[in-house]
Coordinates of C-alpha atoms and ligand atoms in Angstrom, one line a residue:
M20 CA 0.0 0.0 0.1
R21 CA 1.4 3.4 -1.0
Y22 CA 0.3 6.9 -1.6
L23 CA 1.3 10.1 -3.1
T24 CA 0.3 13.6 -2.4
A25 CA 0.3 16.9 -4.5
G26 CA -0.7 20.4 -4.1
E27 CA 0.4 23.8 -3.0
S28 CA -0.7 25.7 0.2
H29 CA -2.7 28.3 -2.0
G30 CA -3.2 26.3 -5.2
P31 CA -6.8 25.0 -6.1
Q32 CA -6.5 21.9 -4.0
L33 CA -4.5 19.0 -2.5
T34 CA -4.6 15.7 -4.4
L35 CA -4.0 12.3 -3.1
I36 CA -3.9 8.7 -4.7
V37 CA -3.8 5.7 -2.2
E38 CA -3.0 2.5 -4.0
G39 CA -3.0 -1.0 -2.6
L40 CA -6.1 -1.0 -0.4
P41 CA -8.1 -4.4 0.1
S42 CA -11.4 -4.2 -2.1
Q43 CA -14.7 -4.5 -0.3
L44 CA -13.4 -2.3 2.5
P45 CA -16.3 -0.2 4.0
F46 CA -15.4 3.4 3.1
S47 CA -16.8 6.2 5.1
K48 CA -16.3 9.8 3.7
E49 CA -17.7 11.2 7.0
K50 CA -14.8 9.3 9.0
V51 CA -12.3 11.1 6.9
D52 CA -13.7 14.5 7.0
A53 CA -14.1 13.9 10.9
Q54 CA -10.4 13.6 11.0
L55 CA -9.7 16.6 8.9
A56 CA -12.0 18.7 11.1
R57 CA -9.9 17.5 14.0
R58 CA -6.8 18.7 12.5
Q59 CA -8.1 22.2 11.9
K60 CA -8.8 22.6 15.7
G61 CA -6.5 23.4 18.5
Y62 CA -5.7 26.5 20.7
G63 CA -3.0 28.6 18.9
R64 CA -4.2 28.1 15.3
G65 CA -4.0 31.3 12.9
R66 CA -6.4 32.9 10.7
R67 CA -6.1 30.4 7.8
M68 CA -8.1 27.9 9.6
Q69 CA -11.1 30.2 9.7
I70 CA -11.0 30.2 5.9
E71 CA -10.8 26.5 5.2
S72 CA -13.2 23.8 6.1
D73 CA -11.6 20.7 4.9
Q74 CA -13.6 17.9 3.3
I75 CA -12.7 15.3 0.8
Q76 CA -14.1 14.6 -2.8
V77 CA -13.8 11.3 -3.8
L78 CA -12.7 10.8 -7.5
S79 CA -11.9 7.2 -7.9
G80 CA -11.6 3.8 -6.3
I81 CA -14.9 3.8 -4.3
R82 CA -18.3 2.6 -5.5
F83 CA -21.3 2.5 -3.3
G84 CA -19.5 2.9 0.1
K85 CA -16.8 0.2 -0.6
T86 CA -13.4 0.3 -2.3
T87 CA -13.0 -1.6 -5.6
G88 CA -9.3 -2.3 -5.0
A89 CA -8.5 0.3 -7.8
P90 CA -6.5 3.5 -6.6
V91 CA -8.5 5.8 -4.6
A92 CA -8.0 9.4 -5.7
L93 CA -9.2 12.4 -3.4
A94 CA -9.2 16.1 -3.6
I95 CA -9.2 18.5 -0.7
E96 CA -10.2 22.0 -1.8
N97 CA -8.1 25.1 -0.7
K98 CA -10.9 27.8 -0.2
D99 CA -8.1 30.5 0.2
W100 CA -7.1 29.7 -3.5
A101 CA -9.9 32.1 -4.6
K102 CA -7.8 35.1 -3.6
W103 CA -4.5 33.5 -4.9
Q104 CA -5.4 32.6 -8.3
D105 CA -3.2 35.1 -10.1
V106 CA -0.2 34.7 -7.8
M107 CA -0.4 30.9 -8.2
S108 CA -1.4 30.7 -11.8
P109 CA 0.2 27.9 -14.1
D110 CA 0.1 30.4 -17.0
P111 CA 3.4 31.6 -18.5
D112 CA 2.7 35.3 -17.6
A113 CA 4.5 35.6 -14.2
S114 CA 4.0 39.4 -14.0
K115 CA 1.1 39.1 -11.4
A116 CA 3.2 37.0 -9.0
E117 CA 5.4 39.9 -8.1
K118 CA 3.4 41.5 -5.4
R119 CA 3.6 38.3 -3.4
R120 CA 7.2 37.4 -4.5
V121 CA 9.4 36.2 -1.6
S122 CA 13.1 37.2 -1.5
R123 CA 13.7 37.2 2.2
P124 CA 14.1 33.6 3.5
R125 CA 12.6 32.7 7.0
P126 CA 15.1 31.1 9.2
G127 CA 14.1 27.7 10.1
H128 CA 12.0 27.1 6.9
A129 CA 12.8 25.4 3.6
D130 CA 12.9 28.7 1.8
L131 CA 16.5 29.2 1.2
N132 CA 17.6 25.7 0.8
G133 CA 14.8 25.0 -1.4
A134 CA 15.4 28.1 -3.6
V135 CA 19.1 27.2 -4.0
K136 CA 18.4 23.6 -4.6
Y137 CA 15.7 24.2 -7.2
G138 CA 17.0 27.6 -8.6
H139 CA 14.1 29.8 -7.6
R140 CA 14.5 33.5 -7.4
D141 CA 10.8 33.7 -5.9
M142 CA 10.9 31.7 -2.8
R143 CA 7.2 31.1 -2.9
D144 CA 8.0 28.3 -5.3
V145 CA 9.4 26.5 -2.3
L146 CA 7.0 27.7 0.7
E147 CA 4.1 26.8 -1.1
R148 CA 4.8 23.2 -1.1
S149 CA 6.8 23.1 2.1
S150 CA 3.9 24.4 3.9
A151 CA 2.3 22.3 6.6
R152 CA -1.1 22.7 4.5
E153 CA 0.0 19.3 3.0
T154 CA -0.5 17.6 6.3
A155 CA -4.3 17.6 5.6
A156 CA -3.8 15.1 2.8
R157 CA -1.8 12.9 5.1
V158 CA -4.5 13.0 7.7
A159 CA -6.9 12.1 5.0
V160 CA -4.7 9.1 4.0
G161 CA -4.3 8.1 7.7
A162 CA -8.1 8.4 8.2
I163 CA -8.5 5.6 5.4
A164 CA -5.8 3.5 7.0
R165 CA -7.9 3.7 10.2
Q166 CA -10.7 2.2 8.4
V167 CA -8.5 -0.8 7.8
L168 CA -7.2 -1.1 11.3
E169 CA -10.9 -0.7 12.8
L170 CA -11.9 -3.7 10.8
C171 CA -9.0 -5.6 12.7
G172 CA -9.8 -4.2 16.2
I173 CA -6.8 -1.9 16.3
K174 CA -7.2 1.5 17.8
V175 CA -5.3 4.6 17.6
A176 CA -5.4 7.7 20.0
G177 CA -3.0 10.8 20.5
H178 CA -2.5 13.6 23.0
V179 CA -0.2 16.5 23.7
V180 CA 2.4 15.8 26.4
Q181 CA 4.3 19.0 26.2
I182 CA 4.1 22.7 25.1
G183 CA 7.0 25.0 25.5
S184 CA 8.3 24.4 29.0
V185 CA 5.0 22.7 30.3
N186 CA 4.9 18.9 30.4
T187 CA 2.8 16.0 31.8
E188 CA 3.6 12.8 33.6
R189 CA 3.9 9.7 31.6
L190 CA 0.8 8.0 31.1
D191 CA 0.2 4.7 32.9
L192 CA -1.4 2.6 30.2
T193 CA -2.8 0.1 32.6
C194 CA -5.3 2.8 33.7
W195 CA -6.0 4.5 30.3
S196 CA -7.5 2.9 27.2
A197 CA -7.0 4.2 23.7
E198 CA -10.7 5.2 23.8
E199 CA -10.3 7.1 27.0
I200 CA -7.1 8.9 25.6
A201 CA -9.1 9.8 22.5
E202 CA -12.2 11.0 24.3
K203 CA -10.4 13.1 27.0
S204 CA -8.0 14.7 24.4
E205 CA -10.8 15.6 22.2
S206 CA -12.5 17.7 24.8
S207 CA -9.2 19.7 25.5
P208 CA -8.4 22.8 23.4
V209 CA -4.8 21.7 23.4
R210 CA -5.4 18.0 23.4
C211 CA -3.9 17.6 26.9
L212 CA -5.1 15.0 29.4
D213 CA -4.0 17.0 32.4
P214 CA -6.3 19.9 33.4
D215 CA -3.7 21.8 35.3
A216 CA -1.1 21.5 32.5
E217 CA -3.9 22.5 30.0
Q218 CA -4.4 25.9 31.6
E219 CA -0.6 26.4 31.6
M220 CA -0.2 25.6 27.9
I221 CA -2.9 27.9 27.1
R222 CA -1.5 30.6 29.1
L223 CA 2.0 30.2 27.5
I224 CA 0.3 30.1 23.9
D225 CA -1.3 33.4 24.6
E226 CA 2.0 34.9 26.0
A227 CA 4.0 33.7 22.8
K228 CA 1.1 35.1 20.5
Q229 CA 1.6 38.4 22.3
E230 CA 5.1 38.5 21.8
G231 CA 4.8 37.5 18.1
D232 CA 6.6 34.3 19.0
S233 CA 5.7 30.6 18.5
L234 CA 5.8 27.5 20.8
G235 CA 6.6 23.8 19.9
G236 CA 6.0 20.7 21.9
V237 CA 5.8 17.0 22.4
V238 CA 2.9 14.7 21.1
E239 CA 2.2 11.1 21.9
V240 CA 0.4 8.5 19.9
I241 CA -0.8 4.9 21.4
V242 CA -1.9 2.2 19.2
E243 CA -3.9 -0.6 21.0
G244 CA -4.8 -4.1 19.6
V245 CA -1.8 -4.7 17.4
P246 CA -1.0 -8.3 16.9
V247 CA 2.5 -9.6 17.7
G248 CA 5.0 -9.7 14.9
L249 CA 4.2 -6.5 12.6
G250 CA 7.6 -5.6 11.3
S251 CA 10.7 -7.8 11.3
H252 CA 14.0 -8.1 12.9
V253 CA 15.7 -9.6 9.8
H254 CA 16.5 -6.5 7.8
W255 CA 16.8 -2.7 8.7
D256 CA 14.1 -1.4 6.5
R257 CA 11.6 -3.8 7.6
K258 CA 11.9 -2.7 11.3
L259 CA 8.5 -1.1 12.1
D260 CA 9.7 1.0 14.9
A261 CA 12.2 2.6 12.4
R262 CA 9.4 3.2 10.0
L263 CA 7.3 4.8 12.5
V264 CA 10.1 7.3 13.7
Q265 CA 10.5 8.1 9.8
A266 CA 6.9 8.8 9.5
I267 CA 6.8 11.1 12.6
V268 CA 9.9 13.1 11.7
S269 CA 8.6 13.4 8.1
I270 CA 5.8 15.7 9.7
N271 CA 6.3 19.4 9.0
A272 CA 8.6 21.0 11.9
F273 CA 9.1 17.4 13.6
K274 CA 12.7 17.2 14.8
G275 CA 12.7 13.8 16.6
A276 CA 10.8 10.7 17.6
E277 CA 11.1 8.2 20.4
I278 CA 9.5 4.7 20.9
G279 CA 8.4 4.0 24.7
I280 CA 10.8 5.6 27.1
G281 CA 13.0 6.4 24.3
F282 CA 16.0 8.7 25.1
E283 CA 15.2 8.1 28.8
A284 CA 16.5 4.4 28.2
G285 CA 20.0 5.8 27.7
K286 CA 20.1 7.1 31.6
R287 CA 18.8 3.8 33.0
K288 CA 20.3 0.4 33.9
G289 CA 19.0 -2.6 31.8
S290 CA 16.9 -4.0 34.8
Q291 CA 14.8 -0.6 34.8
V292 CA 14.4 -0.7 30.8
H293 CA 13.4 -4.0 29.7
D294 CA 10.0 -5.4 30.1
E295 CA 9.7 -8.8 31.9
I296 CA 7.7 -11.5 30.0
L297 CA 4.7 -13.1 31.6
W298 CA 2.0 -15.7 30.6
S299 CA -1.6 -16.0 31.8
E300 CA -4.5 -18.1 30.6
E301 CA -6.3 -14.8 30.0
K302 CA -3.6 -12.7 28.3
G303 CA -1.3 -15.4 26.9
Y304 CA 2.2 -13.9 26.7
H305 CA 2.5 -10.3 27.8
R306 CA 4.9 -7.9 29.3
A307 CA 5.0 -6.8 33.1
T308 CA 5.5 -3.3 31.9
N309 CA 5.7 -1.4 28.6
R310 CA 8.8 0.7 28.7
L311 CA 9.9 -0.3 25.2
G312 CA 6.7 1.2 23.7
G313 CA 5.3 -2.3 22.3
F314 CA 8.4 -3.0 20.3
E315 CA 11.4 -5.6 20.5
G316 CA 13.6 -6.5 17.4
G317 CA 11.8 -4.0 15.2
M318 CA 8.6 -6.1 15.7
T319 CA 5.4 -5.5 17.8
N320 CA 5.3 -7.5 20.9
G321 CA 1.5 -7.3 21.4
E322 CA 1.7 -4.4 24.1
A323 CA 0.4 -1.2 23.0
I324 CA 2.5 1.0 20.7
V325 CA 3.7 4.2 22.3
V326 CA 5.6 6.7 20.0
R327 CA 6.3 10.3 20.8
G328 CA 7.4 13.2 18.5
V329 CA 8.9 16.5 19.1
M330 CA 7.7 19.7 17.0
K331 CA 10.0 22.7 17.0
P332 CA 8.2 26.0 17.4
I333 CA 6.7 27.2 13.8
P334 CA 9.6 29.3 12.3
T335 CA 7.1 32.0 10.9
L336 CA 7.3 34.6 13.4
Y337 CA 5.5 37.8 13.7
K338 CA 8.8 39.1 15.4
P339 CA 11.0 38.1 12.6
L340 CA 14.5 36.9 13.0
N341 CA 17.4 38.3 11.0
S342 CA 18.0 37.0 7.5
V343 CA 19.6 38.1 4.2
D344 CA 17.5 39.3 1.1
I345 CA 18.6 37.2 -2.0
D346 CA 18.2 40.2 -4.2
T347 CA 20.6 42.5 -2.3
R348 CA 22.4 40.1 -0.2
E349 CA 22.0 42.6 2.8
P350 CA 20.7 41.6 6.1
F351 CA 16.9 42.0 6.6
Q352 CA 14.4 41.0 9.0
A353 CA 12.8 38.0 7.7
S354 CA 9.4 38.5 5.8
I355 CA 6.4 38.0 7.9
E356 CA 3.8 35.6 6.6
R357 CA 0.5 34.8 8.3
S358 CA 1.1 32.1 10.8
D359 CA 0.0 29.9 13.8
S360 CA 1.4 30.6 17.0
C361 CA 1.2 27.0 18.1
A362 CA 0.2 24.0 16.1
V363 CA 1.1 21.2 18.5
P364 CA -2.5 20.2 19.1
A365 CA -3.1 19.9 15.4
A366 CA 0.3 18.1 15.0
S367 CA -1.0 15.4 17.4
V368 CA -3.9 14.5 15.0
V369 CA -1.2 14.5 12.1
A370 CA 0.9 12.1 14.2
E371 CA -1.9 9.9 14.9
N372 CA -2.9 9.5 11.5
V373 CA 0.7 9.0 9.9
V374 CA 1.2 6.4 12.6
A375 CA -2.3 4.7 11.5
W376 CA -1.0 4.7 7.9
E377 CA 2.4 2.9 8.8
I378 CA 0.7 0.3 11.0
A379 CA -2.1 -0.4 8.4
R380 CA 0.8 -0.7 5.7
A381 CA 2.7 -3.3 8.1
L382 CA -0.7 -5.3 8.6
L383 CA -1.2 -5.5 4.9
E384 CA 2.3 -6.6 4.3
K385 CA 1.8 -9.6 6.7
F386 CA -1.6 -10.6 6.0
S387 CA -3.5 -11.8 2.9
S388 CA -5.6 -8.6 1.7
D389 CA -7.0 -8.6 -1.8
T390 CA -10.2 -8.3 0.0
A391 CA -11.2 -7.0 3.4
D392 CA -12.8 -10.2 4.4
E393 CA -9.6 -12.1 3.6
L394 CA -7.7 -9.6 5.8
V395 CA -10.0 -9.9 8.7
Q396 CA -10.1 -13.9 8.5
D397 CA -6.3 -14.2 8.2
V398 CA -5.7 -11.6 11.1
N399 CA -8.1 -13.7 13.2
R400 CA -6.6 -16.9 12.4
Y401 CA -3.1 -15.6 13.3
R402 CA -4.3 -14.1 16.7
Q403 CA -5.5 -17.8 17.4
R404 CA -2.1 -19.2 16.4
V405 CA -0.5 -16.6 18.8
R406 CA -2.8 -17.6 21.6
E407 CA -1.8 -21.4 21.0
F408 CA 2.0 -20.7 20.9
Ligands
EPS30 C1 1.5 27.3 7.1 C2 1.2 28.6 7.3 C3 -0.3 29.1 7.4 C4 -0.9 27.8 8.3 C5 -0.8 26.7 7.2 C6 0.7 26.1 7.3 O1 -1.0 29.1 6.3 P1 -1.0 30.5 5.4 O2 0.3 30.6 4.7 O3 -2.1 30.3 4.5 O4 -1.3 31.7 6.5 O5 -2.1 28.1 8.5 O6 -1.4 25.4 7.7 C7 -2.6 25.1 6.9 C8 -3.0 25.9 5.9 C9 -3.1 24.0 7.2 O7 -4.1 23.6 6.6 O8 -2.8 23.4 8.4 C10 3.0 27.0 6.8 O9 3.7 27.9 6.4 O10 3.4 25.9 7.0

């Protein structure tokens, strides 16, 4: 299963193609739109989100509420395009682009590197595609993957564990189910499960906004109900934990990811890191703790997957940093573009969905999946085999 996305932030639409889905998979447009709506929310978002109301248009691969097995093509309209048609025109006459030409690269953005690499004197040609607008397409793709996971009893939830200097305690997953995490984070404007931290995060975001500054943070994704043995120890590019890290770090502005206790493992002794193996009639093989976040040897071990990602503060600042104009090579304060002061709550939704995609992809690699029924039967047979092992 694979996908491609295309589209600029202020172009007519985002376009995406998902190929390799099982046929006969019940497909709900409403569920995809619901994920898109979740991504648009969150305390600290800027004015652009008041313009957009993201929804998919289904162009192929679905008939009468089910996949046919053919590539699924979707579009998400950019409502803002109406005001950008001249500037974003594909026509050869570029005279109207001048008023929005960007010659001052923003530190922390793709602007300068992309312009040098692709030979653009107008850095809009870079920023339009490097914009986090593209994450709407990735959420739509993840929302389809979730419909595969749902059939197999796998649940995904996400929440915000840090914004700026405010962070929350690690979750004890023996007390929280994915469903509870999803429900509680949904009712928080910053998608945080701790009400005290939530208030402090809101205060920090207000403060950063007033100062024309921005804030980053850390998000966590939990996946429950994953069978043992997704991914593989036999080759580096089949290790599913590594693929999850790549998926997370590929989200705009993300700088790192960790599985389970992650970097903390480097500080502890082995006895305080590894999870002891137990067996019981009720659960079969399981672990006494879940410090390794559901992975050993690049494979799932049947415990909940726990993956975190760190997002840097958005580099587009109302209080711009120093930069150099590529026309004059003189120092300048970087140009101001409309921006969000904090997009960490929205990014937690993106993280959930990119993780959902990778898990669904690994599932379809392991199990027979030309049709949704075949997939479910194969997963159930395997779960039974695991119980009898
Ligand atoms: C973004 C800048 C802002 C954000 C945008 C990402 O857009 P604009 O340039 O239109 O003000 O709102 O995010 C989205 C459009 C979105 O859908 O999340 C950027 O430069 O990355």
